[in-house]
Amino acid sequence: MSDLSSPPPEGYDREGFPLPATPPPDSAAARMAMLEVYPPKTRKKREKQLLTNDPEKRPEIGANTRTVPGIITQRGCTYAGCRGVVIGPIHDILHLTHGPIGCSYYSWATRRNLARPRPDQPINFLQYNMTTDMMEEEIIFGGEKKLAAAIREAYRIFKPKAIAVYATCPVGLIGDDIHSVCRRAKEELGINVFGFSCEGYKGVSQSAGHHIANNGVFKHMVGLLDEPDPEPFRINVLGEYNIGGDAWEIDALLKKCGIHVTATLSGDISYEQICKCHTSDLNVVMCHRSINYMADMMETKFGIPWIKVNFIGAEQSAKSLRKIGRYFGDQPLLDRIEEVIAQEMAVLRPVQEDVKSRLQGKTAALFVGGSRAHHYQHLFKDVGMLTVAAGYEFAHRDDYEGRTVLPTIKVDADSRNIEEIEVAADPKRFNPRKTPEQVAALKAGRFSFKDYDGMMVEMKKSTLIIDDISHHEIAKLIELYKPDIIGSGIKDKFVIEKFGVPCKQLHSYDYGGPYAAFTGAANFYREIDRMINTKVWKLITPSWKKPADPDTAVGKGIDSPTNRAIRETVAGLAKAWKPRAKANAEG
Ligand code: CFM
């Protein structure tokens, strides 16, 4: 938007939403078209997960429930949420997967949580992949001995400060007690060793793994080092994992303002930073879904308040900086923040205006994880694009409807599976960062602590909301809405692109990024501009739209003219090829 404080005049409606060039179809009818193919039982369930948005009423959505078997979901498992998402990015502890080789192999360096350890702490174990490589023998006779040996071996080779052990499905099924193995290893080796019962099946998605990870990090690391950093205005950035370097952009922006980051959980973070993060002055939460547990537990035990922020989008970044400034209430800090926003916007605005001239009126649909489907709507809005449909893969009702619904969320058997740890105020270290009077004054100025309003309230009325979207629903959505871009993940990227619609991976960023803060926003605008405005999408005819070719029919594919031509070319090249040594000898 051209001005941060007043609603933009052109191309936006009175509520500030971008006006799409083509009005989107009726969302109630689109919803019915998506649901009608399902058998009655499936349909009954999916009906609760597909909704027409009403930002005022915020209709109740079916979320965090089991995926219907047979539906292709984009979700991951509990192990992925624990080992891969929340703890995996800590770069100087060893992450050891107790399980068959596949669990470890497929979670190896797949998430772009980058790390650049400080020169005085140069250890980075993130490129390593450690596993006990369970075989049939351990499945039958138990794997505890192999785990104990693996911990010893890992310690002997790497001498880490801490080792985290992750349980996979078979470990839970056969009943290996990883926690007592870890306790014994801790005594024997004299370093911190702890386990996570994050078996893949523990919950309905990776979300359960986030919760298990939060509990473990809180129990085994937070609070071990009582040494506050000397800088003033200290904060922890929670729920920021440095995908594509986002945390570095946020750090740099905060530094310009004079705000010090004690720890980013858990993007580019060291063991030591986690151990002392309880000494910070404020927790700011980026991804509410994955880390709200930690924010609450740290407040209860140590008295650190938390606020929700969002550094995705120019307007949102400015808003978040101002909110942090207001919390500290220091006038020079507030002034510096305004200066920084003005400087950053002066650089960003020309890029934004240029890109907006080509993207204004286009539309997006976003189906990502547990927070980005909300946050990224702001980046699209910055360049005049309306998000016509959105949904999370595994978020809970509060991420859609806002935290006010928390007391009404039913606790089902799946959620009960996850431990809720008892947390009390630390007798010595509990220290409320603000006096009751200061808190009251902030609240009187409509400053909200511990609050998240969710996605629905920031989406336009009558847009479509879909939880845990299926490939069938994506196909229907493309047919009916014809969005100009879809933000999603690797599991559906190529399905979407075969329809001739560009798909921006909003998990890994397609090797791009960073997209956070003002500098990241410029990257995002440019990339979306390139993706939407390239002509390549019009040249695609998906295979299912081509007439059936009897020559390529099942069983004949290998003898199709194309395949035959490829074989002949390769055979010709092979014949003409001479190994270099031989060629030299001959020549
Ligand atoms: Fe939070 Fe994430 Fe997300 Fe998430 Fe994730 Fe991720 Fe995500 Mo992929 S922690 S909920 S479990 S913001 S890995 S960095 S992109 S699904 S929207």
Coordinates of N, CA, C and O in Angstrom, one line a residue, residues 402-503:
G402 N -9.7 -17.3 16.1 CA -9.2 -16.4 17.2 C -9.2 -17.1 18.5 O -9.9 -18.1 18.8
R403 N -8.3 -16.6 19.4 CA -8.1 -17.3 20.7 C -9.3 -17.2 21.6 O -9.4 -18.0 22.6
T404 N -10.3 -16.4 21.3 CA -11.5 -16.3 22.2 C -12.2 -17.6 22.2 O -13.0 -17.9 23.1
V405 N -12.0 -18.5 21.2 CA -12.8 -19.7 21.1 C -12.1 -20.8 22.0 O -12.7 -21.9 22.1
L406 N -10.9 -20.6 22.5 CA -10.2 -21.6 23.2 C -11.0 -22.4 24.3 O -11.0 -23.6 24.3
P407 N -11.8 -21.7 25.1 CA -12.5 -22.4 26.1 C -13.6 -23.4 25.5 O -14.0 -24.3 26.2
T408 N -14.0 -23.1 24.3 CA -15.1 -23.9 23.7 C -14.5 -25.1 22.8 O -15.3 -25.8 22.3
I409 N -13.2 -25.2 22.7 CA -12.7 -26.3 21.9 C -12.8 -27.6 22.6 O -12.3 -27.8 23.7
K410 N -13.4 -28.6 21.9 CA -13.6 -29.9 22.5 C -12.3 -30.7 22.5 O -11.6 -30.7 21.5
V411 N -12.0 -31.3 23.7 CA -10.8 -32.1 23.8 C -11.1 -33.5 23.4 O -11.9 -34.1 24.1
D412 N -10.6 -34.0 22.3 CA -11.0 -35.3 21.9 C -9.9 -36.3 22.2 O -8.9 -35.9 22.8
A413 N -10.1 -37.6 21.9 CA -9.1 -38.6 22.3 C -7.8 -38.3 21.7 O -6.7 -38.6 22.4
D414 N -7.7 -37.8 20.5 CA -6.4 -37.6 19.9 C -5.6 -36.5 20.6 O -4.4 -36.6 20.8
S415 N -6.3 -35.4 21.0 CA -5.6 -34.3 21.7 C -5.2 -34.8 23.1 O -4.2 -34.4 23.7
R416 N -6.1 -35.7 23.7 CA -5.7 -36.2 25.1 C -4.5 -37.0 25.1 O -3.9 -37.2 26.1
N417 N -4.1 -37.5 23.9 CA -2.9 -38.3 23.8 C -1.6 -37.5 24.1 O -0.6 -38.0 24.4
I418 N -1.7 -36.2 24.0 CA -0.6 -35.3 24.2 C -0.5 -34.8 25.6 O -1.5 -34.2 26.1
E419 N 0.6 -34.9 26.2 CA 0.8 -34.5 27.6 C 0.7 -33.0 27.8 O 1.2 -32.2 27.0
E420 N -0.1 -32.6 28.8 CA -0.2 -31.2 29.2 C 0.7 -31.0 30.4 O 0.4 -31.7 31.4
I421 N 1.8 -30.3 30.4 CA 2.6 -30.3 31.6 C 2.2 -29.3 32.6 O 1.7 -28.2 32.2
E422 N 2.3 -29.6 33.8 CA 1.9 -28.7 34.9 C 3.1 -27.7 35.1 O 4.2 -28.0 35.3
V423 N 2.7 -26.4 35.0 CA 3.7 -25.4 35.1 C 3.3 -24.4 36.2 O 2.1 -24.1 36.3
A424 N 4.2 -24.0 37.1 CA 3.9 -23.1 38.1 C 5.0 -22.0 38.1 O 6.0 -22.1 37.5
A425 N 4.7 -20.9 38.8 CA 5.6 -19.8 38.9 C 6.9 -20.3 39.6 O 6.8 -21.0 40.6
D426 N 8.0 -19.9 39.1 CA 9.3 -20.3 39.7 C 9.5 -19.5 40.9 O 9.4 -18.3 40.9
P427 N 9.7 -20.2 42.1 CA 9.8 -19.5 43.3 C 10.8 -18.4 43.4 O 10.6 -17.3 44.0
K428 N 12.0 -18.6 42.7 CA 13.0 -17.5 42.7 C 13.0 -16.6 41.5 O 13.3 -15.5 41.5
R429 N 12.7 -17.2 40.3 CA 13.0 -16.5 39.1 C 11.7 -15.9 38.5 O 11.8 -15.2 37.4
F430 N 10.5 -16.1 39.0 CA 9.3 -15.5 38.4 C 9.5 -14.0 38.6 O 9.7 -13.5 39.7
N431 N 9.4 -13.2 37.5 CA 9.6 -11.8 37.6 C 8.7 -11.1 36.5 O 9.0 -11.1 35.4
P432 N 7.5 -10.7 37.0 CA 6.6 -10.0 36.0 C 7.3 -8.8 35.4 O 7.8 -8.0 36.2
R433 N 7.4 -8.7 34.1 CA 8.2 -7.7 33.5 C 7.5 -6.3 33.6 O 8.2 -5.3 33.4
K434 N 6.2 -6.3 33.8 CA 5.5 -5.0 33.9 C 4.7 -5.0 35.2 O 4.2 -6.0 35.6
T435 N 4.6 -3.8 35.8 CA 3.8 -3.7 37.0 C 2.3 -3.8 36.6 O 2.0 -3.5 35.4
P436 N 1.4 -4.2 37.5 CA 0.0 -4.2 37.2 C -0.5 -2.9 36.6 O -1.3 -2.8 35.7
E437 N 0.0 -1.7 37.1 CA -0.4 -0.4 36.6 C 0.1 -0.2 35.1 O -0.7 0.3 34.3
Q438 N 1.3 -0.7 34.9 CA 1.8 -0.6 33.5 C 1.0 -1.4 32.5 O 0.6 -1.0 31.4
V439 N 0.6 -2.6 33.0 CA -0.2 -3.5 32.1 C -1.5 -2.8 31.9 O -2.0 -2.8 30.8
A440 N -2.1 -2.3 33.0 CA -3.5 -1.7 32.8 C -3.4 -0.5 31.9 O -4.3 -0.3 31.0
A441 N -2.3 0.3 32.0 CA -2.2 1.5 31.1 C -2.1 1.0 29.6 O -2.7 1.6 28.7
L442 N -1.3 0.0 29.4 CA -1.1 -0.5 28.0 C -2.5 -1.0 27.5 O -2.9 -0.7 26.4
K443 N -3.2 -1.8 28.3 CA -4.5 -2.3 27.9 C -5.5 -1.2 27.6 O -6.3 -1.3 26.7
A444 N -5.4 -0.2 28.5 CA -6.3 0.9 28.3 C -6.1 1.6 26.9 O -7.0 2.1 26.2
G445 N -4.9 1.5 26.4 CA -4.5 2.0 25.1 C -4.7 1.0 24.0 O -4.1 1.1 23.0
R446 N -5.5 0.0 24.3 CA -5.9 -1.1 23.4 C -4.7 -1.9 22.9 O -4.6 -2.4 21.8
F447 N -3.7 -2.1 23.8 CA -2.6 -2.9 23.6 C -3.0 -4.3 24.0 O -3.5 -4.5 25.1
S448 N -2.8 -5.3 23.1 CA -3.3 -6.6 23.5 C -2.2 -7.6 23.8 O -1.3 -7.8 22.9
F449 N -2.2 -8.2 25.0 CA -1.3 -9.2 25.3 C -1.9 -10.6 24.9 O -3.2 -10.7 24.9
K450 N -1.1 -11.6 24.7 CA -1.6 -13.0 24.7 C -2.8 -13.1 23.8 O -3.8 -13.7 24.1
D451 N -2.7 -12.5 22.6 CA -3.9 -12.5 21.8 C -3.6 -12.9 20.4 O -2.5 -12.5 19.9
Y452 N -4.5 -13.6 19.7 CA -4.4 -13.9 18.3 C -5.8 -14.0 17.8 O -6.6 -14.8 18.2
D453 N -6.1 -13.1 16.8 CA -7.5 -13.0 16.3 C -7.7 -14.1 15.2 O -8.9 -14.2 14.7
G454 N -6.7 -14.7 14.7 CA -6.9 -15.7 13.7 C -7.1 -15.2 12.3 O -7.0 -14.0 12.0
M455 N -7.3 -16.2 11.3 CA -7.3 -15.9 9.9 C -8.6 -15.2 9.5 O -8.6 -14.3 8.6
M456 N -9.7 -15.7 10.0 CA -11.0 -15.4 9.4 C -11.3 -13.9 9.5 O -11.8 -13.3 8.5
V457 N -10.9 -13.2 10.6 CA -11.2 -11.8 10.8 C -10.5 -11.0 9.8 O -10.9 -9.9 9.4
E458 N -9.3 -11.4 9.2 CA -8.6 -10.6 8.3 C -8.8 -11.1 6.8 O -8.1 -10.6 5.9
M459 N -9.8 -12.0 6.6 CA -10.2 -12.3 5.2 C -11.5 -11.7 4.9 O -12.4 -11.6 5.7
K460 N -11.7 -11.4 3.6 CA -12.9 -10.7 3.1 C -14.1 -11.7 3.3 O -14.0 -12.9 3.2
K461 N -15.2 -11.0 3.6 CA -16.5 -11.8 3.7 C -16.7 -12.6 2.4 O -16.4 -12.1 1.3
S462 N -17.2 -13.8 2.6 CA -17.6 -14.7 1.5 C -16.4 -15.3 0.7 O -16.6 -15.9 -0.3
T463 N -15.2 -15.1 1.2 CA -14.1 -15.9 0.6 C -14.3 -17.3 1.1 O -15.0 -17.5 2.1
L464 N -13.5 -18.2 0.5 CA -13.7 -19.6 0.9 C -12.6 -20.0 1.8 O -11.4 -19.7 1.6
I465 N -12.9 -20.8 2.9 CA -11.9 -21.3 3.8 C -12.0 -22.8 3.8 O -13.1 -23.4 4.0
I466 N -10.9 -23.4 3.6 CA -10.8 -24.9 3.5 C -9.7 -25.5 4.4 O -8.5 -25.2 4.2
D467 N -10.1 -26.3 5.3 CA -9.1 -26.9 6.2 C -8.6 -28.2 5.6 O -9.5 -29.0 5.1
D468 N -7.3 -28.5 5.7 CA -6.8 -29.8 5.2 C -7.3 -30.1 3.8 O -7.9 -31.2 3.6
I469 N -7.1 -29.2 2.9 CA -7.6 -29.4 1.5 C -7.1 -30.6 0.8 O -6.0 -31.1 1.0
S470 N -8.0 -31.2 0.0 CA -7.6 -32.4 -0.8 C -7.3 -32.0 -2.2 O -7.6 -30.9 -2.7
H471 N -6.7 -33.0 -2.9 CA -6.4 -32.7 -4.3 C -7.6 -32.5 -5.2 O -7.6 -31.7 -6.1
H472 N -8.7 -33.2 -4.9 CA -9.9 -33.0 -5.6 C -10.4 -31.6 -5.4 O -10.9 -30.9 -6.4
E473 N -10.4 -31.1 -4.2 CA -10.9 -29.8 -3.9 C -10.0 -28.7 -4.6 O -10.5 -27.7 -5.0
I474 N -8.7 -28.9 -4.6 CA -7.8 -28.0 -5.3 C -8.2 -27.9 -6.8 O -8.2 -26.9 -7.4
A475 N -8.4 -29.1 -7.4 CA -8.7 -29.2 -8.8 C -10.0 -28.4 -9.1 O -10.1 -27.6 -10.0
K476 N -11.0 -28.6 -8.2 CA -12.3 -27.8 -8.3 C -12.1 -26.3 -8.2 O -12.6 -25.5 -8.9
L477 N -11.2 -26.0 -7.2 CA -11.0 -24.6 -6.9 C -10.4 -23.9 -8.1 O -10.8 -22.8 -8.5
I478 N -9.4 -24.6 -8.8 CA -8.8 -24.0 -10.0 C -9.8 -23.8 -11.1 O -9.9 -22.8 -11.7
E479 N -10.7 -24.8 -11.2 CA -11.7 -24.8 -12.3 C -12.7 -23.6 -12.1 O -13.0 -22.8 -13.0
L480 N -13.1 -23.4 -10.8 CA -14.1 -22.4 -10.5 C -13.5 -21.0 -10.3 O -14.1 -20.0 -10.7
Y481 N -12.4 -20.9 -9.6 CA -11.9 -19.6 -9.2 C -10.8 -19.1 -10.2 O -10.6 -17.9 -10.2
K482 N -10.2 -20.0 -10.9 CA -9.0 -19.6 -11.8 C -8.1 -18.6 -11.1 O -7.9 -17.5 -11.6
P483 N -7.6 -19.0 -9.9 CA -6.7 -18.0 -9.2 C -5.4 -17.8 -10.0 O -5.0 -18.7 -10.8
D484 N -4.8 -16.6 -9.9 CA -3.6 -16.3 -10.7 C -2.4 -17.0 -10.1 O -1.4 -17.2 -10.8
I485 N -2.5 -17.3 -8.8 CA -1.3 -18.1 -8.2 C -1.9 -18.8 -7.0 O -2.9 -18.4 -6.4
I486 N -1.3 -20.0 -6.7 CA -1.6 -20.7 -5.5 C -0.3 -20.8 -4.6 O 0.7 -21.2 -5.2
G487 N -0.4 -20.5 -3.4 CA 0.7 -20.7 -2.4 C 0.4 -22.0 -1.7 O -0.6 -22.1 -1.0
S488 N 1.4 -22.9 -1.8 CA 1.1 -24.2 -1.2 C 2.4 -25.0 -1.0 O 3.5 -24.3 -0.9
G489 N 2.4 -26.3 -1.0 CA 3.6 -27.0 -0.8 C 4.0 -28.0 -1.9 O 3.3 -28.1 -2.9
I490 N 5.1 -28.8 -1.6 CA 5.6 -29.6 -2.7 C 4.6 -30.8 -3.0 O 4.7 -31.3 -4.2
K491 N 3.8 -31.2 -2.1 CA 2.9 -32.3 -2.4 C 1.9 -32.0 -3.4 O 1.3 -32.9 -4.1
D492 N 1.5 -30.7 -3.6 CA 0.5 -30.4 -4.6 C 1.0 -29.5 -5.7 O 0.3 -29.2 -6.6
K493 N 2.3 -29.0 -5.5 CA 2.8 -28.0 -6.5 C 2.6 -28.4 -7.9 O 2.1 -27.7 -8.7
F494 N 3.0 -29.7 -8.2 CA 3.0 -30.0 -9.6 C 1.6 -30.4 -10.2 O 1.4 -30.3 -11.4
V495 N 0.8 -30.8 -9.3 CA -0.6 -31.0 -9.7 C -1.2 -29.6 -10.1 O -1.8 -29.5 -11.2
I496 N -0.9 -28.6 -9.3 CA -1.4 -27.3 -9.6 C -0.8 -26.7 -10.9 O -1.5 -26.2 -11.8
E497 N 0.5 -26.9 -11.1 CA 1.2 -26.3 -12.2 C 0.8 -27.0 -13.5 O 0.8 -26.4 -14.6
K498 N 0.4 -28.3 -13.4 CA -0.1 -29.0 -14.7 C -1.4 -28.4 -15.1 O -1.8 -28.5 -16.3
F499 N -2.1 -27.7 -14.2 CA -3.3 -27.0 -14.7 C -3.0 -25.6 -15.3 O -3.9 -24.9 -15.7
G500 N -1.7 -25.3 -15.3 CA -1.3 -24.0 -15.9 C -1.4 -22.8 -14.9 O -1.4 -21.7 -15.3
V501 N -1.4 -23.2 -13.6 CA -1.5 -22.2 -12.6 C -0.1 -22.2 -11.8 O 0.3 -23.2 -11.3
P502 N 0.6 -21.0 -11.7 CA 1.8 -21.1 -11.0 C 1.6 -21.4 -9.5 O 0.6 -20.9 -8.9
C503 N 2.5 -22.2 -8.9 CA 2.4 -22.5 -7.5 C 3.7 -22.1 -6.8 O 4.7 -22.5 -7.1

